[in-house]
XYZ file of C-alpha atoms in Angstrom:
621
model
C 67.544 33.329 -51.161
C 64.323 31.877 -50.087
C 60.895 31.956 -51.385
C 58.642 33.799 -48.853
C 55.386 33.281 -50.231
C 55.946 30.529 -52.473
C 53.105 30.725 -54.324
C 53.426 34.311 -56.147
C 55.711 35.465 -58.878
C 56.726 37.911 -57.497
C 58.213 35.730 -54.602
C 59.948 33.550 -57.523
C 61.195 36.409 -59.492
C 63.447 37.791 -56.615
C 64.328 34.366 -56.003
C 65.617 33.556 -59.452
C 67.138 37.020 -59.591
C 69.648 36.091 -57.202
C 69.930 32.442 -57.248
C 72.732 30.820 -54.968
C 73.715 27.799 -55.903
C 76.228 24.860 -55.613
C 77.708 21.059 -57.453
C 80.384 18.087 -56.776
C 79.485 14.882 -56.853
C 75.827 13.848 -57.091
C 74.539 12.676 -53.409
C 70.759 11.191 -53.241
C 69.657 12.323 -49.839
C 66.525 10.851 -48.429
C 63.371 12.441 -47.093
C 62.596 12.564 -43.909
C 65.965 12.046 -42.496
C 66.297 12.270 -39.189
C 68.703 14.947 -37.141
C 72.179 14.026 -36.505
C 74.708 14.663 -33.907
C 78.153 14.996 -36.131
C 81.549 13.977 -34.953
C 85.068 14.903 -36.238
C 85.667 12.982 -39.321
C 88.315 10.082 -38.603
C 92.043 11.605 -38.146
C 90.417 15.580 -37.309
C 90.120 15.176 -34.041
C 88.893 18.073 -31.494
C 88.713 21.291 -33.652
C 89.204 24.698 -32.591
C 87.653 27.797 -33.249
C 90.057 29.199 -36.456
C 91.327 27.261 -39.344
C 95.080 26.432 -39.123
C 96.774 24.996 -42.176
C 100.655 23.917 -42.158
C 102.765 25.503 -43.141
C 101.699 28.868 -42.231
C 98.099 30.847 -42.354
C 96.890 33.356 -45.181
C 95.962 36.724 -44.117
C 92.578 35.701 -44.359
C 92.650 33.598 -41.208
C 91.189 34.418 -37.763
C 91.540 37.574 -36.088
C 93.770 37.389 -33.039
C 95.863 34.217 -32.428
C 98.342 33.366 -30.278
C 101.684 35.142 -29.442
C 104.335 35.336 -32.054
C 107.287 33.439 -31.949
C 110.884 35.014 -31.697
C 109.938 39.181 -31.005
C 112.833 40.948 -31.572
C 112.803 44.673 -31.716
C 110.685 45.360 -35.338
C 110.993 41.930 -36.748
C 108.974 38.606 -35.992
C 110.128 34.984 -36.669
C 107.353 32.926 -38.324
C 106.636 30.075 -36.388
C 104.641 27.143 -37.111
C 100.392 28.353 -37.284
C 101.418 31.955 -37.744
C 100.031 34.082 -40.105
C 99.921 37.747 -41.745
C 96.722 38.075 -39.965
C 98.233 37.668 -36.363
C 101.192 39.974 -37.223
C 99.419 42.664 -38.261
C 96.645 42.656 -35.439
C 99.685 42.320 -32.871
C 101.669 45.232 -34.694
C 98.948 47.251 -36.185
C 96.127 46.427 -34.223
C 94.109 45.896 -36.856
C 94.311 42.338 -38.486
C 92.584 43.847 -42.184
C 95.984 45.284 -42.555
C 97.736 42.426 -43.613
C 98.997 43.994 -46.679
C 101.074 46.502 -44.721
C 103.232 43.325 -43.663
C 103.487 41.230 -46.796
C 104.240 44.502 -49.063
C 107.197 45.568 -46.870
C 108.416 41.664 -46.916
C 107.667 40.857 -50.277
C 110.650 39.784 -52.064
C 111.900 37.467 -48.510
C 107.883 36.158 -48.499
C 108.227 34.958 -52.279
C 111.865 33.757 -52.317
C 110.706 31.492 -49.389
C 107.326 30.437 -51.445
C 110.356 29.773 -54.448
C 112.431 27.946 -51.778
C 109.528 25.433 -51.239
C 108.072 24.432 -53.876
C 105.777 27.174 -54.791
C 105.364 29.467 -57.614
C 104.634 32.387 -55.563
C 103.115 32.840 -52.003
C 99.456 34.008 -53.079
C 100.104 37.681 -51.645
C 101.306 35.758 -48.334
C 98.999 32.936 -48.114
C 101.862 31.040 -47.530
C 104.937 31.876 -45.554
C 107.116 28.933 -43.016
C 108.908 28.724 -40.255
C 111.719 30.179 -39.693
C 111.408 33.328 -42.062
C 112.224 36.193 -40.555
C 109.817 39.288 -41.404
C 109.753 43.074 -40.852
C 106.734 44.699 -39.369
C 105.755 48.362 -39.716
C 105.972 50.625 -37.145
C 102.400 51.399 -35.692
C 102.977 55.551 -36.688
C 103.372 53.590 -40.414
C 99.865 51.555 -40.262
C 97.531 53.403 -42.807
C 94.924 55.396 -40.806
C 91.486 53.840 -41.837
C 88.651 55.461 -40.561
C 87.341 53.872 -37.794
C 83.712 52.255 -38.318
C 81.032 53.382 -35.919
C 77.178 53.535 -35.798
C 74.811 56.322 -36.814
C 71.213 56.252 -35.272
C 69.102 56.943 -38.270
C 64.813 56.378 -38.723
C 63.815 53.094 -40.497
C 63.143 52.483 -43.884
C 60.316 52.023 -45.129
C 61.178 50.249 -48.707
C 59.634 47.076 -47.453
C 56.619 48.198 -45.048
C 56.948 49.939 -41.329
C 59.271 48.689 -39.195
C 57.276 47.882 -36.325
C 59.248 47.530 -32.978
C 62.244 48.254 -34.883
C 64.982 50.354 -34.292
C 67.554 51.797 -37.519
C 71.044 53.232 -38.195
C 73.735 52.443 -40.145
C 77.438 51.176 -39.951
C 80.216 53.272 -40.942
C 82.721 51.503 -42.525
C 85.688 51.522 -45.076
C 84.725 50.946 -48.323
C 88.482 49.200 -48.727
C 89.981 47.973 -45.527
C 93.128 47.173 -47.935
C 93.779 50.963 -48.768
C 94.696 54.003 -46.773
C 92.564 56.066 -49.229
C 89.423 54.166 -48.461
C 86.673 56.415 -48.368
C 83.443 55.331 -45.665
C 80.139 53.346 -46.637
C 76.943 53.331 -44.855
C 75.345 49.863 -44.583
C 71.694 49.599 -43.008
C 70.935 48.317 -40.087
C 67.631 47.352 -38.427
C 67.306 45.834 -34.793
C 63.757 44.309 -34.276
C 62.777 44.221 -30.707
C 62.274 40.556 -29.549
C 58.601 39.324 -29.067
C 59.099 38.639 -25.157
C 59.083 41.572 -22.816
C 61.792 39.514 -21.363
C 64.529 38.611 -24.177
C 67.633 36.778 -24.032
C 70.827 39.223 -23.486
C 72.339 37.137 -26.749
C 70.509 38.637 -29.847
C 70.396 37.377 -33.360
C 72.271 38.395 -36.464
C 70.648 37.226 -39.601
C 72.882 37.174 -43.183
C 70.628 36.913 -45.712
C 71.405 35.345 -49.360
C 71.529 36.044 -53.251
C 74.765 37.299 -52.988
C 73.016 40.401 -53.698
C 69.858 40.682 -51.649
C 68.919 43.181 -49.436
C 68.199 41.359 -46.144
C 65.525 44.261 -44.624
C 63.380 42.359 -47.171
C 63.584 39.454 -45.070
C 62.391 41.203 -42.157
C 58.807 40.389 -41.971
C 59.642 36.524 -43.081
C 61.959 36.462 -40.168
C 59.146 37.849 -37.449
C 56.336 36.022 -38.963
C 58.526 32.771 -38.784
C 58.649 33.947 -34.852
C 62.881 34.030 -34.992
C 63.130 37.218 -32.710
C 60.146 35.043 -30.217
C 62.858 35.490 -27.165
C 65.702 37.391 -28.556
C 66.083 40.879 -30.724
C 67.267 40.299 -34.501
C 69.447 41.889 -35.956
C 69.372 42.509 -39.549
C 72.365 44.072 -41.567
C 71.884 45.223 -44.925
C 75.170 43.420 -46.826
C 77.724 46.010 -48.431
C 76.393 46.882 -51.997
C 72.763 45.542 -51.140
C 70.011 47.988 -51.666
C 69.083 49.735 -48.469
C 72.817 50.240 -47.856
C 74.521 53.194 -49.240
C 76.193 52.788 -53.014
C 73.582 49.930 -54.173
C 75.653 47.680 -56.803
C 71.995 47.550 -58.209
C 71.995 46.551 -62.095
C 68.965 48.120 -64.198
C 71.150 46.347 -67.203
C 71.117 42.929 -66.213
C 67.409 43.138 -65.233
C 66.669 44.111 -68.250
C 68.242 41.172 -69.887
C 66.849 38.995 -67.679
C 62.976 40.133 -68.895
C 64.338 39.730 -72.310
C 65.686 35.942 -71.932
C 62.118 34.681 -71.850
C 62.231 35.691 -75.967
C 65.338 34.017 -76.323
C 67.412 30.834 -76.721
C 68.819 30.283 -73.640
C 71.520 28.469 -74.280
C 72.589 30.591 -77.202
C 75.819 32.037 -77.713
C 74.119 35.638 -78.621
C 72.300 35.303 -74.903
C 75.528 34.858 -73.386
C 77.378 38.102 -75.130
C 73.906 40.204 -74.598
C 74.591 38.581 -70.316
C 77.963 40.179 -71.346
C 77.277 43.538 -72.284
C 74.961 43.362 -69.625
C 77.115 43.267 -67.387
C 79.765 45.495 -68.939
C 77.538 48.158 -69.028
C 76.969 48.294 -64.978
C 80.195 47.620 -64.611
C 81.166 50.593 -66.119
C 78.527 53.068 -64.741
C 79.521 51.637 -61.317
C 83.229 52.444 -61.808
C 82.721 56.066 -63.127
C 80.712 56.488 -59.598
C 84.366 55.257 -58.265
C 83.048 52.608 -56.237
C 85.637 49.876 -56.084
C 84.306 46.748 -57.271
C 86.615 44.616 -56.383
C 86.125 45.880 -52.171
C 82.664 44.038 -52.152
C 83.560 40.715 -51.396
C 83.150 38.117 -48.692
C 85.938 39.193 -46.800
C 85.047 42.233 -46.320
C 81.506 41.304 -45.533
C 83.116 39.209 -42.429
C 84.676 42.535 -41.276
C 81.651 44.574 -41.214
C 79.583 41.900 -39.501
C 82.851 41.724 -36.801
C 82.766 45.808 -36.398
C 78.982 45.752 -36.496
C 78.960 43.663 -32.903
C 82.003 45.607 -31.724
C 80.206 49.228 -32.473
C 76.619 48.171 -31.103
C 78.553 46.367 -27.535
C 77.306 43.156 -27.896
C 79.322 40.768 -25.523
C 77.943 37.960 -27.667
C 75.234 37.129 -30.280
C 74.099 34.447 -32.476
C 74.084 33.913 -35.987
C 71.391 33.021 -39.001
C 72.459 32.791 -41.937
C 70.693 31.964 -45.182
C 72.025 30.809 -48.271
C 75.267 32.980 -49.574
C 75.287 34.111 -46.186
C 76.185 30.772 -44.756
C 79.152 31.465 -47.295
C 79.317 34.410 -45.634
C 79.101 32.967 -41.782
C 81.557 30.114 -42.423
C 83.963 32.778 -43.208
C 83.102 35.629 -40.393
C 82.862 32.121 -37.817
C 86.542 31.533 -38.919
C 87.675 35.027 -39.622
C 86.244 36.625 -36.626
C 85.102 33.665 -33.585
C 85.315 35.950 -30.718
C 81.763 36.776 -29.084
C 79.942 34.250 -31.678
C 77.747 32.170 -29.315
C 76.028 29.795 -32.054
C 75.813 29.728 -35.613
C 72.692 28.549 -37.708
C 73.738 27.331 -41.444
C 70.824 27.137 -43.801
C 70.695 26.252 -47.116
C 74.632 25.486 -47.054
C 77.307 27.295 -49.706
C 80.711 25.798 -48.257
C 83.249 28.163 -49.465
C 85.844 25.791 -49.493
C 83.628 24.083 -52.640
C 81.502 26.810 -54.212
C 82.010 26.985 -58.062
C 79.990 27.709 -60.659
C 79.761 23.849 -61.897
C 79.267 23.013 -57.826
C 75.123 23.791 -58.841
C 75.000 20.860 -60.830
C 74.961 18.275 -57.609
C 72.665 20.153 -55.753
C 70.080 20.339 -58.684
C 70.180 16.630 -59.082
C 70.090 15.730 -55.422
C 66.468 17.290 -55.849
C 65.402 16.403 -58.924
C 66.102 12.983 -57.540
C 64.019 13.340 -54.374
C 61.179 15.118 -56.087
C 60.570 12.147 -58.975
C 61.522 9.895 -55.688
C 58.430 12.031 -54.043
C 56.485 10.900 -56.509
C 56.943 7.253 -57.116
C 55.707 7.272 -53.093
C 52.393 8.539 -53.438
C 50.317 6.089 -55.833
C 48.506 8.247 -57.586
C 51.581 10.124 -59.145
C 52.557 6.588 -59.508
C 50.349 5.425 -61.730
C 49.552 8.528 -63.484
C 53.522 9.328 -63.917
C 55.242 6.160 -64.096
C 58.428 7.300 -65.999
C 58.138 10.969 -64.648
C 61.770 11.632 -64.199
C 62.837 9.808 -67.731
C 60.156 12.316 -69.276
C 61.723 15.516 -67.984
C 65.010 14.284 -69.260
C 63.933 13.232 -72.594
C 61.803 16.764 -72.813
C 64.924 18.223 -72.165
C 66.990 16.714 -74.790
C 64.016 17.226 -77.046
C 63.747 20.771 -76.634
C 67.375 21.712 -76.585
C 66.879 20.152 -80.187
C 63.518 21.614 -81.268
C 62.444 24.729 -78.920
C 59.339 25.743 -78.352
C 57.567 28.688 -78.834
C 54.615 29.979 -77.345
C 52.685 32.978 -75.608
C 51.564 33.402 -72.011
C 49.858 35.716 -70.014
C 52.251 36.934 -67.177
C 50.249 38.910 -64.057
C 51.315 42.487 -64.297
C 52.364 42.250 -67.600
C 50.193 40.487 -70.285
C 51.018 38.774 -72.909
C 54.439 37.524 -73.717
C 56.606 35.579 -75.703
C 57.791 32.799 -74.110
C 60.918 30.132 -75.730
C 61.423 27.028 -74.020
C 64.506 25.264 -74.763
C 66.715 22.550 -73.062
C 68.538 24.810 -71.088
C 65.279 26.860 -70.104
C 63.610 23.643 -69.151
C 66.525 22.532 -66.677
C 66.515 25.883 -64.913
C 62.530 25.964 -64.921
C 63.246 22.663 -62.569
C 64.804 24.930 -60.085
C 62.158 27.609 -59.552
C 59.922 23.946 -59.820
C 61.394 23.137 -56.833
C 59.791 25.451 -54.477
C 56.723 25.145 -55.802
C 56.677 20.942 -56.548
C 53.015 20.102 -56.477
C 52.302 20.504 -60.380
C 56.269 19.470 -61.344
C 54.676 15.944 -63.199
C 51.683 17.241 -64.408
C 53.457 20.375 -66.091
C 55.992 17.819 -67.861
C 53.892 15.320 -68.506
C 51.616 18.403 -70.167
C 54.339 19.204 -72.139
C 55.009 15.782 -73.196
C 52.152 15.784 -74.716
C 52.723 19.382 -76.287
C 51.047 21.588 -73.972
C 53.826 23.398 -72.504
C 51.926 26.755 -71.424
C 52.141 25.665 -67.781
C 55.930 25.596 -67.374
C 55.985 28.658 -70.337
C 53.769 30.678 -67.942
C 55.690 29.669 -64.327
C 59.563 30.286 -66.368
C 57.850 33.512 -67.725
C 56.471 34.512 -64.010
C 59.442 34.034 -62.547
C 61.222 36.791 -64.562
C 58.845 39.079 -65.602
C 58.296 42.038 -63.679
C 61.086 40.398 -61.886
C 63.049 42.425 -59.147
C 64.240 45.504 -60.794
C 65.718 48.137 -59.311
C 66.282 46.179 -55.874
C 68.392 43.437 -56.232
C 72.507 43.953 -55.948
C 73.581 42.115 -59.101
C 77.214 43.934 -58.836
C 77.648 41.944 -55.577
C 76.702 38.990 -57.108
C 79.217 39.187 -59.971
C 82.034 41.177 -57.518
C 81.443 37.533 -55.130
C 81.462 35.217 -58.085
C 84.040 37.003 -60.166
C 86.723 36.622 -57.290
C 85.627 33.631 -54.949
C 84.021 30.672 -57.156
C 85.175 31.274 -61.289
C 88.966 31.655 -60.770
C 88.831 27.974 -58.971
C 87.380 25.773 -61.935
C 88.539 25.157 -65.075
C 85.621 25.190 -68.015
C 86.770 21.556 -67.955
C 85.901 20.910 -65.070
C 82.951 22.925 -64.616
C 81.386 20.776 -67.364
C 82.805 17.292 -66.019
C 80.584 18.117 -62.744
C 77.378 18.150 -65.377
C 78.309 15.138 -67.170
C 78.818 13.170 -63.719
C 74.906 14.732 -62.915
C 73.330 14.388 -65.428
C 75.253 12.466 -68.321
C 72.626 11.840 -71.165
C 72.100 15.649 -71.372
C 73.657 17.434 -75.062
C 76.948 19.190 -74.494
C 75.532 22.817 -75.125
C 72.809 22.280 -71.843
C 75.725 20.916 -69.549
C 78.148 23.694 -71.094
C 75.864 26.039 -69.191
C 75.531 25.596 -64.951
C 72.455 25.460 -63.227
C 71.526 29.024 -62.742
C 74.741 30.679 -63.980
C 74.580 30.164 -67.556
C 77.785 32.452 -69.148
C 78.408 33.307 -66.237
C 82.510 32.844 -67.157
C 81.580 35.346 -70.060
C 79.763 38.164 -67.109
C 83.187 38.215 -64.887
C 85.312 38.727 -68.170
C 83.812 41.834 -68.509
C 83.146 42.600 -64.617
C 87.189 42.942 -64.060
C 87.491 41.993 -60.712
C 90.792 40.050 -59.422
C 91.061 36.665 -58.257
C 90.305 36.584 -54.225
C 93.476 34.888 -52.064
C 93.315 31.465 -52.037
C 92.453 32.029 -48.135
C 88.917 32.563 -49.171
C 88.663 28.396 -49.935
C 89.702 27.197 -46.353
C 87.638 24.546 -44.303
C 86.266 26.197 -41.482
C 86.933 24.338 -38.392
C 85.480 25.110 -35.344
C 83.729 24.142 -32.348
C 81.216 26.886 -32.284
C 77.658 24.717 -32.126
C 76.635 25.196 -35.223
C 73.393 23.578 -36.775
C 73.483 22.651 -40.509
C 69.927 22.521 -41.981
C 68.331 21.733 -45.301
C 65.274 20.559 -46.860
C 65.110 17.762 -49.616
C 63.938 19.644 -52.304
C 66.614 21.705 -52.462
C 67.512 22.319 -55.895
C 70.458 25.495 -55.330
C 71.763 24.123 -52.097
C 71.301 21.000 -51.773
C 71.147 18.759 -48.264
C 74.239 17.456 -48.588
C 76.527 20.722 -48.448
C 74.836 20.821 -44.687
C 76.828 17.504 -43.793
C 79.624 18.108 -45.717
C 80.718 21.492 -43.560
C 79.266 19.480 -40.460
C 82.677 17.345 -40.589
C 84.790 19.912 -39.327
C 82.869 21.401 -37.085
C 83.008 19.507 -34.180
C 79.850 20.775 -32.238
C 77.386 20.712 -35.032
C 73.838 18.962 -35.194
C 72.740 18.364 -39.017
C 68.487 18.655 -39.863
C 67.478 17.642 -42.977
C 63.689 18.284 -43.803
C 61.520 16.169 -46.354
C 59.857 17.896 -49.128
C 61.211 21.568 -48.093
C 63.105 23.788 -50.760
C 65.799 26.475 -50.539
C 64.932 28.032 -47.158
C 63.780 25.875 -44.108
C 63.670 28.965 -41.403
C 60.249 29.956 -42.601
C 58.926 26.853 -42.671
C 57.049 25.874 -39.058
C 59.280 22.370 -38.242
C 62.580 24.795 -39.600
C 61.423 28.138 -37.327
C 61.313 25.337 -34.129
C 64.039 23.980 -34.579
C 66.162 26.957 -34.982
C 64.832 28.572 -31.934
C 64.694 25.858 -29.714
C 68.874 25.471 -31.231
C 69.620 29.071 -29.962
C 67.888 28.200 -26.557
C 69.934 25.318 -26.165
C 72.997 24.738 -28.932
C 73.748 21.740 -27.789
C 70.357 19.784 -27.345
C 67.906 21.693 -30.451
C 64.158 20.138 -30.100
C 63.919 18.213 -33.687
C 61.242 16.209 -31.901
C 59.016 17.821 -35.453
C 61.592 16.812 -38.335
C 60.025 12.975 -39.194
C 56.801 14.686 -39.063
C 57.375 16.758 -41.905
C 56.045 15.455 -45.397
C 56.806 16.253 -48.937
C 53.643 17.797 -50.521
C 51.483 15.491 -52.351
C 51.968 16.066 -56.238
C 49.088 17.014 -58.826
C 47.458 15.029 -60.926
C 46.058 16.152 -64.550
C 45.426 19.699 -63.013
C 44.194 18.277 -59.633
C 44.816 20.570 -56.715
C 47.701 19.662 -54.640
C 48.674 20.471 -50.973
C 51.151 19.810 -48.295
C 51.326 17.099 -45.591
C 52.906 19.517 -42.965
């Protein structure tokens, strides 16, 4: 989620409220790197648009697919590139009903898996040639209700909706039960600038997981995105303006309350904890099921959405978690996606909890390299980086404590430890002009500066408003169940290895986060939700430098597969380069023409100059 005005608290409370985030191996992008046309890496060849793994699919691959091999009366032979998916869109007409196929084949589907070398077929993800299967009958297939739209006035949580028009999608709650009762997720359609707008509109999948993208409505129009097209805005299953809100009271409060407290501390983790277990449990006595708010599902509604509104064809921004969100729907669901915009890139094939750590140090990197290029930092802050690394070491050791005055709020206690200080360096990130002189201030044991910014950024926070239960139900599922503690902690160590053990124990902006999805109860998503998306929708990756959740290089890694992809990097930018002027241009001038985007303004683009002992700062762009 992206910092709209990036110089309030306000602004960097909802954006630490609902970080998204990411870590491998540390990459040390450049500024001011120039766009790039990307190929197929070496052996990939010409992609398509769906993901086809050998031996067979999961039931999480695309909708459609080709004809099924071997038809005979009500059984299908499995042939090679088939999947649960196919069979059950082909049988059922409805490819979400997967299940119906692998629970009346089960025992055949996991004697196969047995037969090969697997310990079980993850629920279908794998099934081979030559098995034969039974479908159900059609008069069998569960009878979800259909999803539809419902013309409804706009909200008016986040201002008037000028030019707007509202409803919401009808969907299941649970496309995997029969039982599922309906949701209502918001929907806003902002009429396009030009009297004369493209037919193709936009569809714009905002972040967190766990914001509420109506929020990002005025960003998106004052950024000029809907200049010749409408935008369409969704409001994500569980997300505020949408009906059944996994909205956490319990977890903001903890949040206000971490600014009192160690942070790496085993007692913060188990209050996270309790936290947690608390919505959790309020949530389930509502009887929403946690575990049907996932990315997935997200995919589906985004698929119906364009089916129910009789769009031939739109276009797709997506921000943050929702590029998680639009590498899956682009894979799940290609038909009538015309281009897809990735920004500020979460590659589901990667995204783990200890997958933060690269992207943190691909900035921190940049921003000391930021200011080793402008003399005066230079001079003044020699060894700027080294500092911030010793401060952290020191503090994890010896916290600090002091008191700040927080707008809104007055005057509060603020502890600064190791882990505080490493986190502090990604809500530094967006705002990079005073990141030496703050550490070199508290250096020299003045650390109100970074006290009063780590205390802003929580405090009055986003209460109320921000889906926390989506974050945890998309976490819980999709990222923790595919790392190991181990190796969670060997992805800090390769970062950053002079940290202590108890600051790399902890990832960048998911601290206990293993401790949270204990007591969230969610089960472990299909390992479906992890495949490459390869594709040959044009699709443009960008990124800016500075960005410490996503970093730049997630942008080219998901570039490799798809084969009609242009990657933008831009110098000095943050998490979120679609409200920045160069990023707005670029992104239109992409959906005018996917395959030849204007960057003409990315080596024009600056990192801001940095502070010196208090001096104002501002921005080359």
């Amino acid at each position: 989620m992206s910092i709209r005005n990036r110089g309030s608290a306000a602004a960097a409370a909802m954006f630490l409220a609902g970080l998204t985030m990411l870590s491998a191996a540390p990459a040390h992008g450049t500024s001011g790197l120039a766009p790039t046309r990307q190929k197929p890496a070496a052996g990939e060849g010409a992609t398509s648009r769906s993901s086809r793994p050998q031996p067979g699919l999961s039931p999480g691959g695309p909708a459609g697919g080709g004809a099924l091999a071997g038809a005979k009366g009500g059984t299908r032979t499995v042939a090679s590139g088939d999947t649960l998916w196919d069979m059950a869109q082909q049988a059922l007409g409805d490819a979400m009903r997967w299940d119906s196929v692998y629970d009346l084949n089960r025992q055949t589907i996991e004697r196969e898996a047995l037969r090969h070398g697997y310990p079980s077929s993850d629920r279908g993800h794998w099934i081979f040639p030559g098995t034969v299967l039974a479908l159900p009958q059609p008069a069998a297939a569960r009878a979800l209700p259909s999803s539809r739209f419902t013309p409804a006035p706009c909200p008016t949580t986040y201002g008037e909706l000028e030019g707007a028009s509202c409803g919401y999608l009808v969907v299941p709650e649970n496309r995997a039960r029969p039982s599922s009762r309906t949701i209502r997720l918001a929907v806003a359609r902002v009429r396009s600038a030009s009297p004369k707008p493209h037919a193709d509109p936009i569809v714009f999948f905002t972040g967190g997981p766990g914001a509420d993208a109506l929020a990002d409505i005025a960003g998106l129009t004052e950024a000029g995105l809907n200049r010749d097209r409408d935008l369409i805005v969704l409001s994500q299953r569980g997300t505020y303006s949408s009906e059944r809100p996994l909205t956490c009271p319990e977890i903001d409060r903890f949040y206000g309350e971490r600014v009192h407290l160690l942070y790496n501390a085993p007692s913060t983790g188990d209050r996270y904890a309790q936290a947690a277990a608390r919505c959790h449990d309020r949530l389930a006595a509502q009887g929403i099921d946690l575990a049907a708010y996932n990315t997935r599902e997200n995919a589906a509604d985004a698929a119906d959405l364009r089916r129910v509104l009789g769009i031939r064809e739109w276009n797709v921004l997506s921000h943050s978690y929702g590029t998680q969100l639009a590498l899956t729907y682009m894979r799940m669901f290609p038909e009538g996606v015309r281009s897809v915009t990735v920004d500020g890139v979460v590659p589901p094939s990667v995204a783990t909890p200890g997958w933060t750590w690269s992207s943190m140090k691909e900035a921190f990197d940049n921003i000391v390299s930021a200011c080793a290029a402008q003399a005066s930092c230079r001079q003044r802050y020699p060894d700027i980086g080294a500092t911030y690394l010793r401060m952290v070491r020191q503090l994890e050791a010896h916290p600090v404590t002091t008191h700040v005055t927080v707008p809104q709020v007055g005057r509060v206690k603020v502890v600064l430890d190791g882990g505080a200080l490493l986190n502090w360096m990604v809500r530094a990130s967006h705002a990079p002009e005073t990141f030496a002189v703050g550490v070199d201030e508290l250096a020299h044991g003045v650390p109100e500066r970074i006290a009063e910014q780590w205390a802003s950024a929580w405090l009055p926070g986003s209460q109320g408003k921000f889906a926390h239960g989506l974050s945890l139900s998309v976490w819980c599922s999709e990222w923790v169940p595919f790392e190991t503690p181990q190796e969670q902690l060997a992805k800090g160590r390769q970062a950053f290895p002079d940290l202590p053990g108890s600051v790399l124990a902890q990832a960048p902006q998911l601290p206990f986060l293993r401790q949270a999805c204990g007591a969230w109860k969610v089960p472990k998503a299909p390992d479906s939700v992890r495949e490459v998306t390869r594709s040959d929708i044009p699709t443009l990756a960008i990124s800016g430098s500075f960005d410490a959740q996503t970093g730049a290089q997630w942008g080219r890694y998901v570039a490799r597969t798809l084969s009609r992809s242009t990657v933008v990097t831009l110098a000095g930018v943050a998490h979120g380069a679609y409200d920045t002027p160069c990023g707005a241009k670029v992104i239109t001038s992409f959906f005018d023409d996917p395959e030849h985007p204007d960057t003409s303004c990315v080596n024009t683009v600056k990192p801001p100059s940095l502070a010196i002992d208090g001096e104002g700062a501002g921005t080359n762009e």
